[in-house]
PDB file of C-alpha atoms in Angstrom:
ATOM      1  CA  UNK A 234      19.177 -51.935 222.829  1.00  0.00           C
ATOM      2  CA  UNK A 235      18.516 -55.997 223.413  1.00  0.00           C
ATOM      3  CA  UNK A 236      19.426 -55.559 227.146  1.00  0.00           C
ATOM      4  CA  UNK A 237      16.626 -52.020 227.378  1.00  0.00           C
ATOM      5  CA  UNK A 238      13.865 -54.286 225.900  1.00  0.00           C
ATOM      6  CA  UNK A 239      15.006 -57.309 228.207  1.00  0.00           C
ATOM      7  CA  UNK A 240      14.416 -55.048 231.438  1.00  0.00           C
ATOM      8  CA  UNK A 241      11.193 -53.392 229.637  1.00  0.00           C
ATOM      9  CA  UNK A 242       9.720 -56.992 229.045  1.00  0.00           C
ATOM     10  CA  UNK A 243      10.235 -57.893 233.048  1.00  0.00           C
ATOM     11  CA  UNK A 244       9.009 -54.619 233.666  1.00  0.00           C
ATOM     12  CA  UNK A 245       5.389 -55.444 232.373  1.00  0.00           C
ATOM     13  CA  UNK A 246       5.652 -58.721 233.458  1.00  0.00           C
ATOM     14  CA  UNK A 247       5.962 -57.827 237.097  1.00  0.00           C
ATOM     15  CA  UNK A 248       2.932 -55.717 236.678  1.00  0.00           C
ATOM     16  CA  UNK A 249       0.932 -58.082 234.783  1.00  0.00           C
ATOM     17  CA  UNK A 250       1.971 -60.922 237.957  1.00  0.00           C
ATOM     18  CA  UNK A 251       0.939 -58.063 240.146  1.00  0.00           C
ATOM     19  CA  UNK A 252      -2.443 -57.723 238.736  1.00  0.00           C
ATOM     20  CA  UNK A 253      -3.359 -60.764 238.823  1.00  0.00           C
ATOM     21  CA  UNK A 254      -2.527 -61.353 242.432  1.00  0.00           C
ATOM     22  CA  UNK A 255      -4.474 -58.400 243.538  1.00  0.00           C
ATOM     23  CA  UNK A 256      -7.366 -59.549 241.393  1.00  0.00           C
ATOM     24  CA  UNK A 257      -7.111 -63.062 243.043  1.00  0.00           C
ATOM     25  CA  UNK A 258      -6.507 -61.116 246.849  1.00  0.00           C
ATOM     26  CA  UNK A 259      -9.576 -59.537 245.791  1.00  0.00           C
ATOM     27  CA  UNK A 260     -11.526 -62.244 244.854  1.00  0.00           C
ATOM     28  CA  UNK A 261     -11.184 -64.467 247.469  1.00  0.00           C
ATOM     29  CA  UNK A 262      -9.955 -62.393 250.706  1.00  0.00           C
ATOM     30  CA  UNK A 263     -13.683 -60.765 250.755  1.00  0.00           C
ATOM     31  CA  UNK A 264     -16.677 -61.250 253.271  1.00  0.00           C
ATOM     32  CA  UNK A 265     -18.135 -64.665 252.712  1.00  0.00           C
ATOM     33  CA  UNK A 266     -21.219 -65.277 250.229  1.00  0.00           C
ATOM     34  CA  UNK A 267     -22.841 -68.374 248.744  1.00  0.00           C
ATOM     35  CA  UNK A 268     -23.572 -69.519 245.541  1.00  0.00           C
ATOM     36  CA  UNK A 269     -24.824 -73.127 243.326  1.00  0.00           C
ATOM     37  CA  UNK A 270     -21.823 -74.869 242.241  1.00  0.00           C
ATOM     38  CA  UNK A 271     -23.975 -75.585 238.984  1.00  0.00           C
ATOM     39  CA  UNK A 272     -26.026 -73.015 236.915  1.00  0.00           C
ATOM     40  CA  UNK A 273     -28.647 -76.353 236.529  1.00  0.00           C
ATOM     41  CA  UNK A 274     -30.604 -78.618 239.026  1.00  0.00           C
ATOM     42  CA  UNK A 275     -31.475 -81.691 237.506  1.00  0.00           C
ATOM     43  CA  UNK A 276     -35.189 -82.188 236.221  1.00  0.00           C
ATOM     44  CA  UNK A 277     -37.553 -83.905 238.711  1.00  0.00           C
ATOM     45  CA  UNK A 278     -39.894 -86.009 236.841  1.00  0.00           C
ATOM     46  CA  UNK A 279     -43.124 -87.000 237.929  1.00  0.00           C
ATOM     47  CA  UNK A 280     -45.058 -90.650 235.538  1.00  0.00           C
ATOM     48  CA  UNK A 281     -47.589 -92.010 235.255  1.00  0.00           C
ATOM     49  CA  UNK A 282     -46.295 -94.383 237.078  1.00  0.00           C
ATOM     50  CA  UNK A 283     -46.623 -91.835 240.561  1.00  0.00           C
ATOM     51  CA  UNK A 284     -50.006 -90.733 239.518  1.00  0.00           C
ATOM     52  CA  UNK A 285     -50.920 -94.785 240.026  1.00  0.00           C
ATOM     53  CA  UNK A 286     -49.307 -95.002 243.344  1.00  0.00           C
ATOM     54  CA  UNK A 287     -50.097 -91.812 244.445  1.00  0.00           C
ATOM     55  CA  UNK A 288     -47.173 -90.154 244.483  1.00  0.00           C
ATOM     56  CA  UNK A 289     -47.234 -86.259 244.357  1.00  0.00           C
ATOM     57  CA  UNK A 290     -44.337 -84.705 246.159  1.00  0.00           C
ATOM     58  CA  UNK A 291     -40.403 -85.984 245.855  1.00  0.00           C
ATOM     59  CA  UNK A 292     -37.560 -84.901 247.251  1.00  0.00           C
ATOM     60  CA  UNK A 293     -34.391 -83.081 244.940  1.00  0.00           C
ATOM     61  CA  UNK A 294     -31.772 -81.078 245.417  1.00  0.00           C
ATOM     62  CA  UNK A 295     -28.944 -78.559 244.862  1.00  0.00           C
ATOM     63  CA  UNK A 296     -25.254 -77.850 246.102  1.00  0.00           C
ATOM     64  CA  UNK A 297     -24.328 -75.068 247.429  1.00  0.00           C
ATOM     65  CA  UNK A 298     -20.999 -73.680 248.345  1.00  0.00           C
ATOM     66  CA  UNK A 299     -19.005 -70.771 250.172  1.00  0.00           C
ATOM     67  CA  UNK A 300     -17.203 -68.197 248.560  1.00  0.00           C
ATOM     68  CA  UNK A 301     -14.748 -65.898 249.939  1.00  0.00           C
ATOM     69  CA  UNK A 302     -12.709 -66.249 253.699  1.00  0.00           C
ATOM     70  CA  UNK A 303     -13.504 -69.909 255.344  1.00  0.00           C
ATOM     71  CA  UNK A 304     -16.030 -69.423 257.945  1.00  0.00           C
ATOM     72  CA  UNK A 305     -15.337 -69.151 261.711  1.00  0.00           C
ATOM     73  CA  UNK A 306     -18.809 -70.697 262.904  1.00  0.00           C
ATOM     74  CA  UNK A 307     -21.609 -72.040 261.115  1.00  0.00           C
ATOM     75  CA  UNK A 308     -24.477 -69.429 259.421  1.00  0.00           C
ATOM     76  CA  UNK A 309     -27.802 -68.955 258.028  1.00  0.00           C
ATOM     77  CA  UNK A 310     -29.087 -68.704 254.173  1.00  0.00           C
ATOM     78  CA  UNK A 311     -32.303 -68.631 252.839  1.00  0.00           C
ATOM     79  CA  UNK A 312     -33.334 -69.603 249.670  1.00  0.00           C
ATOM     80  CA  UNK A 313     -36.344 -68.962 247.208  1.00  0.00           C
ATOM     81  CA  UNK A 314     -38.239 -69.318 243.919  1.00  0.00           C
ATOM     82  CA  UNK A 315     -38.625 -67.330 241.408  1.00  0.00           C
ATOM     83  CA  UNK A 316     -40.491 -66.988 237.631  1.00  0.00           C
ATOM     84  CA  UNK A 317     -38.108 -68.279 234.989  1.00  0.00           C
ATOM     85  CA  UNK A 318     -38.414 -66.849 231.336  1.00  0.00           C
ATOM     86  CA  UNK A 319     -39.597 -69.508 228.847  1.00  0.00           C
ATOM     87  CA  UNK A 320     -42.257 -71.394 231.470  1.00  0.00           C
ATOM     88  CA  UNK A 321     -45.426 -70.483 232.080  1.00  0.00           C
ATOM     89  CA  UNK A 322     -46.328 -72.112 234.960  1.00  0.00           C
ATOM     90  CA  UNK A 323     -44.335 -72.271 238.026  1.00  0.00           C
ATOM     91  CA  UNK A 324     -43.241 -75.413 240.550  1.00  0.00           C
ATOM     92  CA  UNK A 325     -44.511 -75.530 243.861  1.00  0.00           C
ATOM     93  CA  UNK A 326     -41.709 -76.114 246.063  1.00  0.00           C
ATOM     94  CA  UNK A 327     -41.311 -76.661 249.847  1.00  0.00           C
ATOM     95  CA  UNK A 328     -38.181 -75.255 250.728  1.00  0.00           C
ATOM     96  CA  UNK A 329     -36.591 -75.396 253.972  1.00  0.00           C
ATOM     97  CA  UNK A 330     -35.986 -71.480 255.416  1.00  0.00           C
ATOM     98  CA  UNK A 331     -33.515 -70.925 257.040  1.00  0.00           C
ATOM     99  CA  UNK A 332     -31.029 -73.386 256.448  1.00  0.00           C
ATOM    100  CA  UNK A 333     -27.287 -73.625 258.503  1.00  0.00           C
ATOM    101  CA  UNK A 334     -24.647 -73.965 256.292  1.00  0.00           C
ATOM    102  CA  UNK A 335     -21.654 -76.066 258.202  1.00  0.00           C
ATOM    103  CA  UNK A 336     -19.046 -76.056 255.621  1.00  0.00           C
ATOM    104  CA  UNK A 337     -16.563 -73.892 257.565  1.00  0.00           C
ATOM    105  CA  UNK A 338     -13.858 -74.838 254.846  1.00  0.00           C
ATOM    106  CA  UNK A 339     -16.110 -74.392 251.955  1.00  0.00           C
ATOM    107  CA  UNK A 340     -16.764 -77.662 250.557  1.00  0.00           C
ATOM    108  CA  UNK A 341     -20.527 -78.201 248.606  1.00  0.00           C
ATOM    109  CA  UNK A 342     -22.935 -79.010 250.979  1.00  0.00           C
ATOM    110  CA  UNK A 343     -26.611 -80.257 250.369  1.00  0.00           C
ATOM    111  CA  UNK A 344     -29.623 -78.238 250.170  1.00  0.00           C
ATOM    112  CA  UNK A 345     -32.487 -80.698 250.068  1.00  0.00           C
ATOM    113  CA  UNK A 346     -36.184 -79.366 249.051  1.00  0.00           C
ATOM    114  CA  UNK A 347     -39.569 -81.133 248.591  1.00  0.00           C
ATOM    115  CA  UNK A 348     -41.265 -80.901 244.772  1.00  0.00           C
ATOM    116  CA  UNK A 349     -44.817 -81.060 244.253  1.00  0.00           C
ATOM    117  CA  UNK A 350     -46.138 -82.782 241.441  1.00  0.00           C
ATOM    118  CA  UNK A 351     -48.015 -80.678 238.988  1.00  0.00           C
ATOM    119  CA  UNK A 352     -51.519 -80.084 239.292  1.00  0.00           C
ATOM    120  CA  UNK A 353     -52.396 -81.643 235.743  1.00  0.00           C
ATOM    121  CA  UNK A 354     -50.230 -84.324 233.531  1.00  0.00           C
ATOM    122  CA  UNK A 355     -48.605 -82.956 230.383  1.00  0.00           C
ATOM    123  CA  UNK A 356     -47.061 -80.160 232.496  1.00  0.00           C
ATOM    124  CA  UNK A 357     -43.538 -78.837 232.187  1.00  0.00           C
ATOM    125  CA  UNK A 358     -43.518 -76.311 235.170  1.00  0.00           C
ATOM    126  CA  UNK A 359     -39.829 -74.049 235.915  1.00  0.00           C
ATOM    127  CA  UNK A 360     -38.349 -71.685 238.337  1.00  0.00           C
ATOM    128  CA  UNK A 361     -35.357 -69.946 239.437  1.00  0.00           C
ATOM    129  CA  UNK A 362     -33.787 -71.081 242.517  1.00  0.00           C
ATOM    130  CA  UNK A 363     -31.959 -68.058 244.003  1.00  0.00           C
ATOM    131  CA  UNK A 364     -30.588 -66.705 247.918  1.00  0.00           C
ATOM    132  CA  UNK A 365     -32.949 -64.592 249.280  1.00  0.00           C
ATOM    133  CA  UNK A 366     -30.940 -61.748 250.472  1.00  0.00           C
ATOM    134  CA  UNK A 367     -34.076 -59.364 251.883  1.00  0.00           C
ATOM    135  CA  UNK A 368     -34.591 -62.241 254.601  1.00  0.00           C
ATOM    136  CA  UNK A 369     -32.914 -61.286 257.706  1.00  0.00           C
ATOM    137  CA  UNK A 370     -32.165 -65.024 258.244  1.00  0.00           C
ATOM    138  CA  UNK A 371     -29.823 -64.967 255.151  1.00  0.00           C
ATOM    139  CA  UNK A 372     -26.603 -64.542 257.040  1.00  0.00           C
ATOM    140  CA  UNK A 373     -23.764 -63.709 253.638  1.00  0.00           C
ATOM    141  CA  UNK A 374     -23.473 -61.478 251.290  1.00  0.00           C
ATOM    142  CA  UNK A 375     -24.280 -61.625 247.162  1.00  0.00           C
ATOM    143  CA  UNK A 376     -21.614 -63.609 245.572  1.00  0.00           C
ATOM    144  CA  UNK A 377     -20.842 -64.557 241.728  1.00  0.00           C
ATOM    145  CA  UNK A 378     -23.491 -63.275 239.456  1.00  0.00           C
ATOM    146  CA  UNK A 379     -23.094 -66.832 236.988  1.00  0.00           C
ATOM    147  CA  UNK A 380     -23.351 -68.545 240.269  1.00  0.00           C
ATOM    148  CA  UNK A 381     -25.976 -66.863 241.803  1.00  0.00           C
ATOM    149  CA  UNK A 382     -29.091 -68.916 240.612  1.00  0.00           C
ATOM    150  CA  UNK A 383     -30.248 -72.348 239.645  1.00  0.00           C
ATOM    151  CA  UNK A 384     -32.819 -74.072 236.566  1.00  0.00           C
ATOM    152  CA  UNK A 385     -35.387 -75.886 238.381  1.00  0.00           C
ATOM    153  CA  UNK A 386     -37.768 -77.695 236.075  1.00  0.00           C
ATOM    154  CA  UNK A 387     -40.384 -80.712 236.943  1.00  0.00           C
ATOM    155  CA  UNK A 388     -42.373 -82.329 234.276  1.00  0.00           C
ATOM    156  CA  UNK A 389     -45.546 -84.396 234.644  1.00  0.00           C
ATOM    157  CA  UNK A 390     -46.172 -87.089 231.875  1.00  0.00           C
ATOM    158  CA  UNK A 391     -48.144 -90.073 231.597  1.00  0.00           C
ATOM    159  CA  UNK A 392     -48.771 -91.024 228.297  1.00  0.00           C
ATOM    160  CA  UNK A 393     -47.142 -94.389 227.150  1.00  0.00           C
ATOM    161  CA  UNK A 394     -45.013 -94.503 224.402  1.00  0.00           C
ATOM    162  CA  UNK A 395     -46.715 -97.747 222.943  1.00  0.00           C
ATOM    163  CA  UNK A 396     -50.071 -96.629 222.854  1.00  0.00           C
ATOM    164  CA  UNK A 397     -52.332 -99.070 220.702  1.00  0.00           C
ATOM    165  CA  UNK A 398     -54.802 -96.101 218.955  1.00  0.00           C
ATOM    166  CA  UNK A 399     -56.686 -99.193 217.353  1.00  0.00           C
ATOM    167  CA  UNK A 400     -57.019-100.659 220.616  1.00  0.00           C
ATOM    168  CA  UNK A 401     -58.053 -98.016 222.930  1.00  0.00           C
ATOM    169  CA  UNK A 402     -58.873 -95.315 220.257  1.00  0.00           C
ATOM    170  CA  UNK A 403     -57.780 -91.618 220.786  1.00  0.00           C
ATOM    171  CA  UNK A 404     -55.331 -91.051 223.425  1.00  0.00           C
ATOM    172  CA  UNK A 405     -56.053 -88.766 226.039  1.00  0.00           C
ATOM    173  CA  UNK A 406     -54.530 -87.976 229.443  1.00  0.00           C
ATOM    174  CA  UNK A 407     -58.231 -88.356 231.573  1.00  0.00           C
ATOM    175  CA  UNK A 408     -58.959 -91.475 229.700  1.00  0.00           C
ATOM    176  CA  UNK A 409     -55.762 -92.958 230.601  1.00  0.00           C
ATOM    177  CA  UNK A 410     -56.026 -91.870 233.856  1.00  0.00           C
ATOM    178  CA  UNK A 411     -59.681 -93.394 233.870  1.00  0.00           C
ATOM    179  CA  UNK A 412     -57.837 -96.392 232.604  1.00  0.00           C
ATOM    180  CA  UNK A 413     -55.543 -96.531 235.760  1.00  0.00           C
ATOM    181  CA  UNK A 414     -57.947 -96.115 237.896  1.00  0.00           C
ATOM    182  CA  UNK A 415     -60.136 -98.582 237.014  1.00  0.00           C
ATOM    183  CA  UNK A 416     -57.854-101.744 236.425  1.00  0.00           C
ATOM    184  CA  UNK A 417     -55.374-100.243 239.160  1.00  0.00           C
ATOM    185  CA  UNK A 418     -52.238-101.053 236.628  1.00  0.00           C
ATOM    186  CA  UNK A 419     -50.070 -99.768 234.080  1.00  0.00           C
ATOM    187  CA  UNK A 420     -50.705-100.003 230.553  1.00  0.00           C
ATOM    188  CA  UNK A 421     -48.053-101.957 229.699  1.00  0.00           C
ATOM    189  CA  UNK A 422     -49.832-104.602 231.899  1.00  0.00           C
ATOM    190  CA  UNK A 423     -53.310-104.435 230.315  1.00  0.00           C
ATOM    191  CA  UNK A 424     -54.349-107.061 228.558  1.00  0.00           C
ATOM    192  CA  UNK A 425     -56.654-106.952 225.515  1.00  0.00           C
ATOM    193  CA  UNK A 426     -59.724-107.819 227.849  1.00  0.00           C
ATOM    194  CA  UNK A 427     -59.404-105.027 229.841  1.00  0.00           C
ATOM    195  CA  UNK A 428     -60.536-102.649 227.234  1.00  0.00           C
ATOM    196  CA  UNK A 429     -64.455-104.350 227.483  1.00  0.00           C
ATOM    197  CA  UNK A 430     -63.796-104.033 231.493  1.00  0.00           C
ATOM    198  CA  UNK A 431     -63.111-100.068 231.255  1.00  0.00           C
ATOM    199  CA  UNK A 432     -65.500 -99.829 229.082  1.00  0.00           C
ATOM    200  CA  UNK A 433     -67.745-100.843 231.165  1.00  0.00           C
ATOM    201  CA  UNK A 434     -66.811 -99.161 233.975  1.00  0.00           C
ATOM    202  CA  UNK A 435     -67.020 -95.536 232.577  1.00  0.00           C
ATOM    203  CA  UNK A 436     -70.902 -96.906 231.305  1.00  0.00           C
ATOM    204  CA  UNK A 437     -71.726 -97.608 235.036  1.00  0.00           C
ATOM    205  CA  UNK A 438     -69.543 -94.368 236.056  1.00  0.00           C
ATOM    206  CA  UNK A 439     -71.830 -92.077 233.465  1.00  0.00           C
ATOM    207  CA  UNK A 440     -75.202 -94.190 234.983  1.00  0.00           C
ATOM    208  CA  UNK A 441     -74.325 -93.420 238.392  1.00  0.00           C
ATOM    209  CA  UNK A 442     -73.906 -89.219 237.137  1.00  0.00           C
ATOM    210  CA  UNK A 443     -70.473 -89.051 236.796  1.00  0.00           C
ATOM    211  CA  UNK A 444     -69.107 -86.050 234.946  1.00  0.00           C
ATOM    212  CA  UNK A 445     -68.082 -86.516 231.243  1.00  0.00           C
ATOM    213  CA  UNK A 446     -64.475 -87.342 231.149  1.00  0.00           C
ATOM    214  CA  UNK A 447     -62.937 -85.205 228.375  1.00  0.00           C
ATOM    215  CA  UNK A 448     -60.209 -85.495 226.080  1.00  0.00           C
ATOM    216  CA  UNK A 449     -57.675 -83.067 225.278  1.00  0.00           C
ATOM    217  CA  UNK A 450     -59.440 -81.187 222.309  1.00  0.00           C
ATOM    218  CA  UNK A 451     -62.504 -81.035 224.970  1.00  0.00           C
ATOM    219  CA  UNK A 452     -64.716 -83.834 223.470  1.00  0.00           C
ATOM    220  CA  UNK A 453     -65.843 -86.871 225.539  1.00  0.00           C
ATOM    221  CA  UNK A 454     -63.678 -89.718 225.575  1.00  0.00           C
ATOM    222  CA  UNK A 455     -64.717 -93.048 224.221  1.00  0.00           C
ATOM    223  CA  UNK A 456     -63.640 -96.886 223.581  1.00  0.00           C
ATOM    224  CA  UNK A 457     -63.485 -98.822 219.958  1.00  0.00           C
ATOM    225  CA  UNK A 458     -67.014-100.666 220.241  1.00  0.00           C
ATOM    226  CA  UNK A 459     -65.115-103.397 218.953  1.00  0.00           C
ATOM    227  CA  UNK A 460     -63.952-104.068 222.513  1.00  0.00           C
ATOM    228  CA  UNK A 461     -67.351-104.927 223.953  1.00  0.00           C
ATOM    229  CA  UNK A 462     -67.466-107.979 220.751  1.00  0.00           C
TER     230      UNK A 462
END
């Protein structure tokens, strides 16, 4: 009886091994396809630090990586962007179409792409990267689903951490953007005199018929009066 359920347990062994090599045959002895090597690109942040040297595009980037047979000579893949749930405003990307991918052995390779900086500060923007398999130019097939796309998402914030209410009264993103561009620095460089200065300057900038520079509940922004003493 011991020796019957000896050979029965090798039995189902041997076809459990087999399985498992057919499932790995058929994993990886299939056409070649890309995917992301991480479900996540990492966030591209834009300060307020860029908006004061006029930065508004940066460069980021993704891995990407073959999946199936190694490749006999180098191909085409295509990439795009698409709506993610959860954001409701989208990046604007400049991606590079089509790109070659080289690997022949498989190893990650580098997919760079250009970010824009959102239109407004206090913006969280996100997107799907994905393969675009209707382009012609996209040269392998679909490969792992968990694989198959990639979180994109680019903020835009300016406002300091240490803002002094009692100094420069409410905060709002166009006043501290008036700020900037005014004194041409950073608040953690202004000085206590530069509140008269800006002051000042958005007087001359109203005299000279300048558009009312709101705040973010829509009201016009102002200074402490205390700053002009």
């Amino acid at each position: 009886m011991k020796k019957l359920l000896y050979m029965l347990s090798l039995a189902c062994l041997g076809l459990l091994y087999t399985g498992c090599r057919e499932e790995e045959i058929d994993l990886y002895d299939k056409e070649q396809a890309l995917t992301f090597t991480s479900g996540t690109v990492s966030s591209c942040n834009f300060t307020d630090e860029d908006y004061l040297n006029g930065v508004t595009t940066k460069e980021d980037s993704c891995f990407v990586q073959l999946q199936g047979n190694p490749l006999d000579a180098p191909r085409t893949f295509c990439i795009k962007a698409e709506a993610r749930e959860g954001y409701d405003v989208q990046p604007t990307l400049d991606l590079v179409n089509p790109s070659t991918y080289n690997e022949l052995n498989g190893e990650k390779q580098t997919y760079r792409f250009i970010v824009h900086r959102p239109e407004k500060p206090s913006t969280t923007a996100g997107c799907l990267l994905t393969f675009d398999y209707a382009d012609e130019a996209h040269q392998f097939i679909k490969g792992r689903v968990e694989v198959s796309t990639a979180g994109l998402t680019v903020t835009y914030n300016i406002e300091p951490s240490t803002w002094m209410e009692d100094l420069w009264g409410t905060y709002s993103d166009g006043k501290y953007m008036f700020m900037m561009d005014t004194l041409g620095k950073l608040y953690d460089e202004m000085m206590y005199a530069d509140v008269a200065t800006v002051a000042a300057a958005y007087a001359d900038y109203k005299t000279q018929g300048g558009a009312p520079i709101t705040d973010n509940e829509g009201n016009e922004i102002t200074f402490p009066t205390t700053a002009n003493e």
